[in-house]
Coordinates of C-alpha atoms in Angstrom, one line a residue:
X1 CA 125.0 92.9 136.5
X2 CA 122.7 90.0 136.8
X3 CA 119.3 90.3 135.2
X4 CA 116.4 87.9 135.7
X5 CA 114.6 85.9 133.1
X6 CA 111.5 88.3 133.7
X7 CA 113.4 91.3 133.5
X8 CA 115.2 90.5 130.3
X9 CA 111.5 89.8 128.7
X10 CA 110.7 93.4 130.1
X11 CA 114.2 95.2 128.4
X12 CA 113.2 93.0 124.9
X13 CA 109.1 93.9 125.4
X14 CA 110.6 97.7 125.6
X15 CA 112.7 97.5 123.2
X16 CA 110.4 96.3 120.5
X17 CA 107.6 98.8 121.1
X18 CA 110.5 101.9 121.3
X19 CA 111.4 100.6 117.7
X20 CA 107.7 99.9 116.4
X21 CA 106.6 103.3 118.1
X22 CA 109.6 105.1 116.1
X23 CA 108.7 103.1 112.8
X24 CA 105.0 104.5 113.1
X25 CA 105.9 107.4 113.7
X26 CA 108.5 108.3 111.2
X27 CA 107.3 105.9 108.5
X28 CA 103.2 106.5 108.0
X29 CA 103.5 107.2 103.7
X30 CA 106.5 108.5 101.2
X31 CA 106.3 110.1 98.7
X32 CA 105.0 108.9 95.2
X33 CA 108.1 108.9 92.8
X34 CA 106.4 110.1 89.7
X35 CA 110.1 110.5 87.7
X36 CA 113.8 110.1 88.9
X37 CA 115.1 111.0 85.7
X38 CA 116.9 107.6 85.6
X39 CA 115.8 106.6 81.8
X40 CA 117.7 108.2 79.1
X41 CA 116.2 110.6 76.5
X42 CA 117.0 113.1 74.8
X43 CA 116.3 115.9 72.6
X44 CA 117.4 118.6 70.4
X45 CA 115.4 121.8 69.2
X46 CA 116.4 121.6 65.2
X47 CA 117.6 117.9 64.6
X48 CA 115.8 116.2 66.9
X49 CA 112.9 118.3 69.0
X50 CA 110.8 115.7 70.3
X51 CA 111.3 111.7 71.4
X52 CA 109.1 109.4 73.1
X53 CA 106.8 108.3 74.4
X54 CA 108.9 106.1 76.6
X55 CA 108.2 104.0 79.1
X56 CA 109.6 105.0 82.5
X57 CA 110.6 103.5 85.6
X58 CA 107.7 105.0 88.7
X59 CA 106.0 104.1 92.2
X60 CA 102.9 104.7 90.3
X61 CA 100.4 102.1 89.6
X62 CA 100.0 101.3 85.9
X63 CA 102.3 101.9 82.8
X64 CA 103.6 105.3 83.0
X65 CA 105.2 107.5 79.7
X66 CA 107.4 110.0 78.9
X67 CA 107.1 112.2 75.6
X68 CA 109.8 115.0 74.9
X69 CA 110.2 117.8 73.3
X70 CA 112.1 121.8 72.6
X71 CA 112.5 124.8 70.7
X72 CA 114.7 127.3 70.5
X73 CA 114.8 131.0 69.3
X74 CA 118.6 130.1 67.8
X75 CA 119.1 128.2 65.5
X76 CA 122.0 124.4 65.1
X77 CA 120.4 122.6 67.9
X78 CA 120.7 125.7 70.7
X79 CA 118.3 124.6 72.9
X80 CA 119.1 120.4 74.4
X81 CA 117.4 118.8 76.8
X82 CA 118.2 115.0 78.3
X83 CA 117.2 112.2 81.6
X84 CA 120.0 110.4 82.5
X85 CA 121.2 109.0 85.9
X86 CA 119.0 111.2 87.8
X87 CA 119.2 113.9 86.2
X88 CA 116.9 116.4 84.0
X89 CA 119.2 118.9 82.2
X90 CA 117.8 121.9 80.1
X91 CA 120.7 124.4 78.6
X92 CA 120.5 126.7 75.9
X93 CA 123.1 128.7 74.1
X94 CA 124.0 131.8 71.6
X95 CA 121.8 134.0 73.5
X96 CA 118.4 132.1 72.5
X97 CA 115.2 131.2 74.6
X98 CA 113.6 127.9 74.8
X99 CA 110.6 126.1 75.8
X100 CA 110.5 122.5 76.7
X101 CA 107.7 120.1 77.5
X102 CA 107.8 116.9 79.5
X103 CA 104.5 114.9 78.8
X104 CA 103.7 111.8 81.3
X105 CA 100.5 109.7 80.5
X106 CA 99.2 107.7 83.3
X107 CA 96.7 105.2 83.5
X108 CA 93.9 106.9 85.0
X109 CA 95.4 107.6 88.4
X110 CA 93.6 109.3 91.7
X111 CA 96.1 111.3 92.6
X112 CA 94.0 113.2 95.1
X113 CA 93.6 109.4 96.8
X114 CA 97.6 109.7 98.0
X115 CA 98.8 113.0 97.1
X116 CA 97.8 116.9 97.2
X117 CA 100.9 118.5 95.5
X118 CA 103.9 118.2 93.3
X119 CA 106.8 118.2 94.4
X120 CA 109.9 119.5 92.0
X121 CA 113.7 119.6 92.7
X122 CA 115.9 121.8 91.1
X123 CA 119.3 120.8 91.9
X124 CA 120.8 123.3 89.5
X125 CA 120.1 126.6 88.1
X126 CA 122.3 129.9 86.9
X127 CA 119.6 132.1 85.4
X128 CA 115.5 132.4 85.6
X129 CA 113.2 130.2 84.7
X130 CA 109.1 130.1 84.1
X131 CA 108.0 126.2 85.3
X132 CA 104.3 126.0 84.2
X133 CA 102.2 122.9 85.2
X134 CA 99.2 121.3 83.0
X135 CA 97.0 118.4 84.5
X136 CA 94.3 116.8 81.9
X137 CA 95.3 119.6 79.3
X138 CA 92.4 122.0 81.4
X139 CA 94.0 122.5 84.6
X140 CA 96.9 125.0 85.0
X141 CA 99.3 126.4 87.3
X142 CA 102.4 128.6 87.1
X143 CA 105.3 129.2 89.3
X144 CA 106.8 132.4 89.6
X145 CA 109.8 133.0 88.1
X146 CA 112.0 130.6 89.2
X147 CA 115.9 131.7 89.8
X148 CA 117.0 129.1 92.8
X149 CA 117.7 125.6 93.6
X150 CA 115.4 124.0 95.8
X151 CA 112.0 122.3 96.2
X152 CA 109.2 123.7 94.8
X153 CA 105.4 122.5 96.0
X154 CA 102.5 123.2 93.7
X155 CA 98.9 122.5 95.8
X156 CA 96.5 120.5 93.8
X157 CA 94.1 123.3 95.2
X158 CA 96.1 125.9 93.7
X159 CA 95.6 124.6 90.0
X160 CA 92.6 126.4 88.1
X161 CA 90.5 123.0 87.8
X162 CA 91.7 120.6 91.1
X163 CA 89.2 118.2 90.2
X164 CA 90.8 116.8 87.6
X165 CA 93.6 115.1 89.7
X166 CA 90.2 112.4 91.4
X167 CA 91.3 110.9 87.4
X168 CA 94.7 111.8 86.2
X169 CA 95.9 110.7 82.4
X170 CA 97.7 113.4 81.3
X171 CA 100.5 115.8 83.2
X172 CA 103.1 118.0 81.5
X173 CA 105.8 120.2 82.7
X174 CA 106.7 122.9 80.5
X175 CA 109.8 124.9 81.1
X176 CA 110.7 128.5 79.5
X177 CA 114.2 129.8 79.8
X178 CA 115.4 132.7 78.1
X179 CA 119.1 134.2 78.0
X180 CA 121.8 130.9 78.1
X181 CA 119.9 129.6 80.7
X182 CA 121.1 126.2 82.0
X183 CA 119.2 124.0 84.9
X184 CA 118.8 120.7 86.3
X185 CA 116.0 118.6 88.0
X186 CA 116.5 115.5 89.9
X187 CA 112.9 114.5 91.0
X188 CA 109.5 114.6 90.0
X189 CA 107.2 113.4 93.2
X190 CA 103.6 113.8 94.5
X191 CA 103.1 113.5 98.0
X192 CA 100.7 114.9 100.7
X193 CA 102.2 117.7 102.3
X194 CA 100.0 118.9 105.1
X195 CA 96.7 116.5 107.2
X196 CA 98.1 113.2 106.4
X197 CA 96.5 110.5 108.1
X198 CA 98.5 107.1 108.3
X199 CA 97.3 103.9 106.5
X200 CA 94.8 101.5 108.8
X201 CA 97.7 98.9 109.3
X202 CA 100.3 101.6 110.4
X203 CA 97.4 103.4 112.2
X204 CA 96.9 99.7 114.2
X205 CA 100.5 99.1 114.8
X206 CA 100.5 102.9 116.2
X207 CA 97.9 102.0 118.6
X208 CA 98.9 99.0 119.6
X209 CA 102.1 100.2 120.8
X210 CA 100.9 103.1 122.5
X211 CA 98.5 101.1 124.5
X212 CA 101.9 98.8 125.4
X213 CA 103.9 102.1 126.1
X214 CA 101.5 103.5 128.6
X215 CA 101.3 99.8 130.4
X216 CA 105.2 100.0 130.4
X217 CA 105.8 103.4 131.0
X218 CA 107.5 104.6 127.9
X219 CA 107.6 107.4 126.3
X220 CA 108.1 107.6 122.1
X221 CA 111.1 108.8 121.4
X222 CA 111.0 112.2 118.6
X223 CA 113.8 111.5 115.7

């Protein structure tokens, strides 16, 4: 098949807007990595209940920290909690609760500027478990019972003081587990889960190609 010199600059022109239409499309924000659980630490309720703060690896602007910290209802180090390799493990043994706390401190973020929940994945889990959220030290939510693996979205507007996240400098996840419970995380994220709008670069590009598309006849393809 032969193809002109005009022709080919028509197949290439095409080709370029299908792709930039697909990349604005697809691509218009990610979510904000708060924690992958990468950095090693690690605690244990009687020898060793708290470590930190450590500075962590994030998407986040700014220095970001990570405190530690258990206790048990048994006693020899029953309740253990450790980050490594992308993982958060919590386990408990001889028949004992225990409640652990993952402090970050931030440098004064707007949260609300990029994000309007967390996002929380729980790759692992045999038994229940209460996951209780506390922004600034004044604004609190609670999951219910949580007994699956999955992801787990808590709204900024569902938190009994939103406001607080226009200036975030403190955020800890607390975990309760009773009965030999053992679980795993392997993300901590804030993203915008519903109205998001793309940036005014993305947003330009977007246009842009959509003014070439309908001069070309072509129609975005949905991935």
């Amino acid at each position: 098949m032969n193809f002109s010199y005009r022709s080919l600059q028509s197949i290439t022109l095409r080709s370029l807007v299908t792709v930039g239409l697909a990349t604005a499309l697809t691509n218009t924000h990610a979510a904000s990595l708060v924690d992958n659980f990468d950095d090693f630490q690690y605690v244990l309720s009687t020898s060793q209940p708290a470590s930190g703060p450590l500075v962590i690896g994030s998407s986040l602007p700014g220095t970001v920290t990570r405190t530690m910290s258990i206790t048990s209802t048994g006693q020899n180090d029953s309740g253990e909690m450790f980050s490594e390799a992308g993982i958060l493990s919590i386990s408990s043994v001889q028949s004992t609760s225990t409640s652990a706390s993952v402090i970050y401190q931030f440098d004064g973020i707007d949260f609300a500027g990029f994000a309007d929940a967390w996002l929380i994945d729980v790759t692992g889990i045999d038994l229940g478990a209460t996951f209780r959220l506390i922004a600034n030290d004044t604004s609190e939510f609670q999951f219910d019972p949580i007994s699956q693996t999955g992801r787990y979205i808590a709204l900024f507007s569902a938190f009994s003081n939103p406001g607080v996240f226009g200036q975030l400098n403190r955020f800890e996840l607390r975990v309760s587990t009773s009965n030999d419970t053992d679980l795993t995380l392997s993300a901590l994220s804030a993203d915008r889960t519903h109205g998001s709008v793309p940036e005014p670069g993305t947003l330009a590009l977007l246009l842009t190609g959509l003014l070439l598309a309908t001069k070309l006849n072509i129609k975005p393809s949905r991935t």
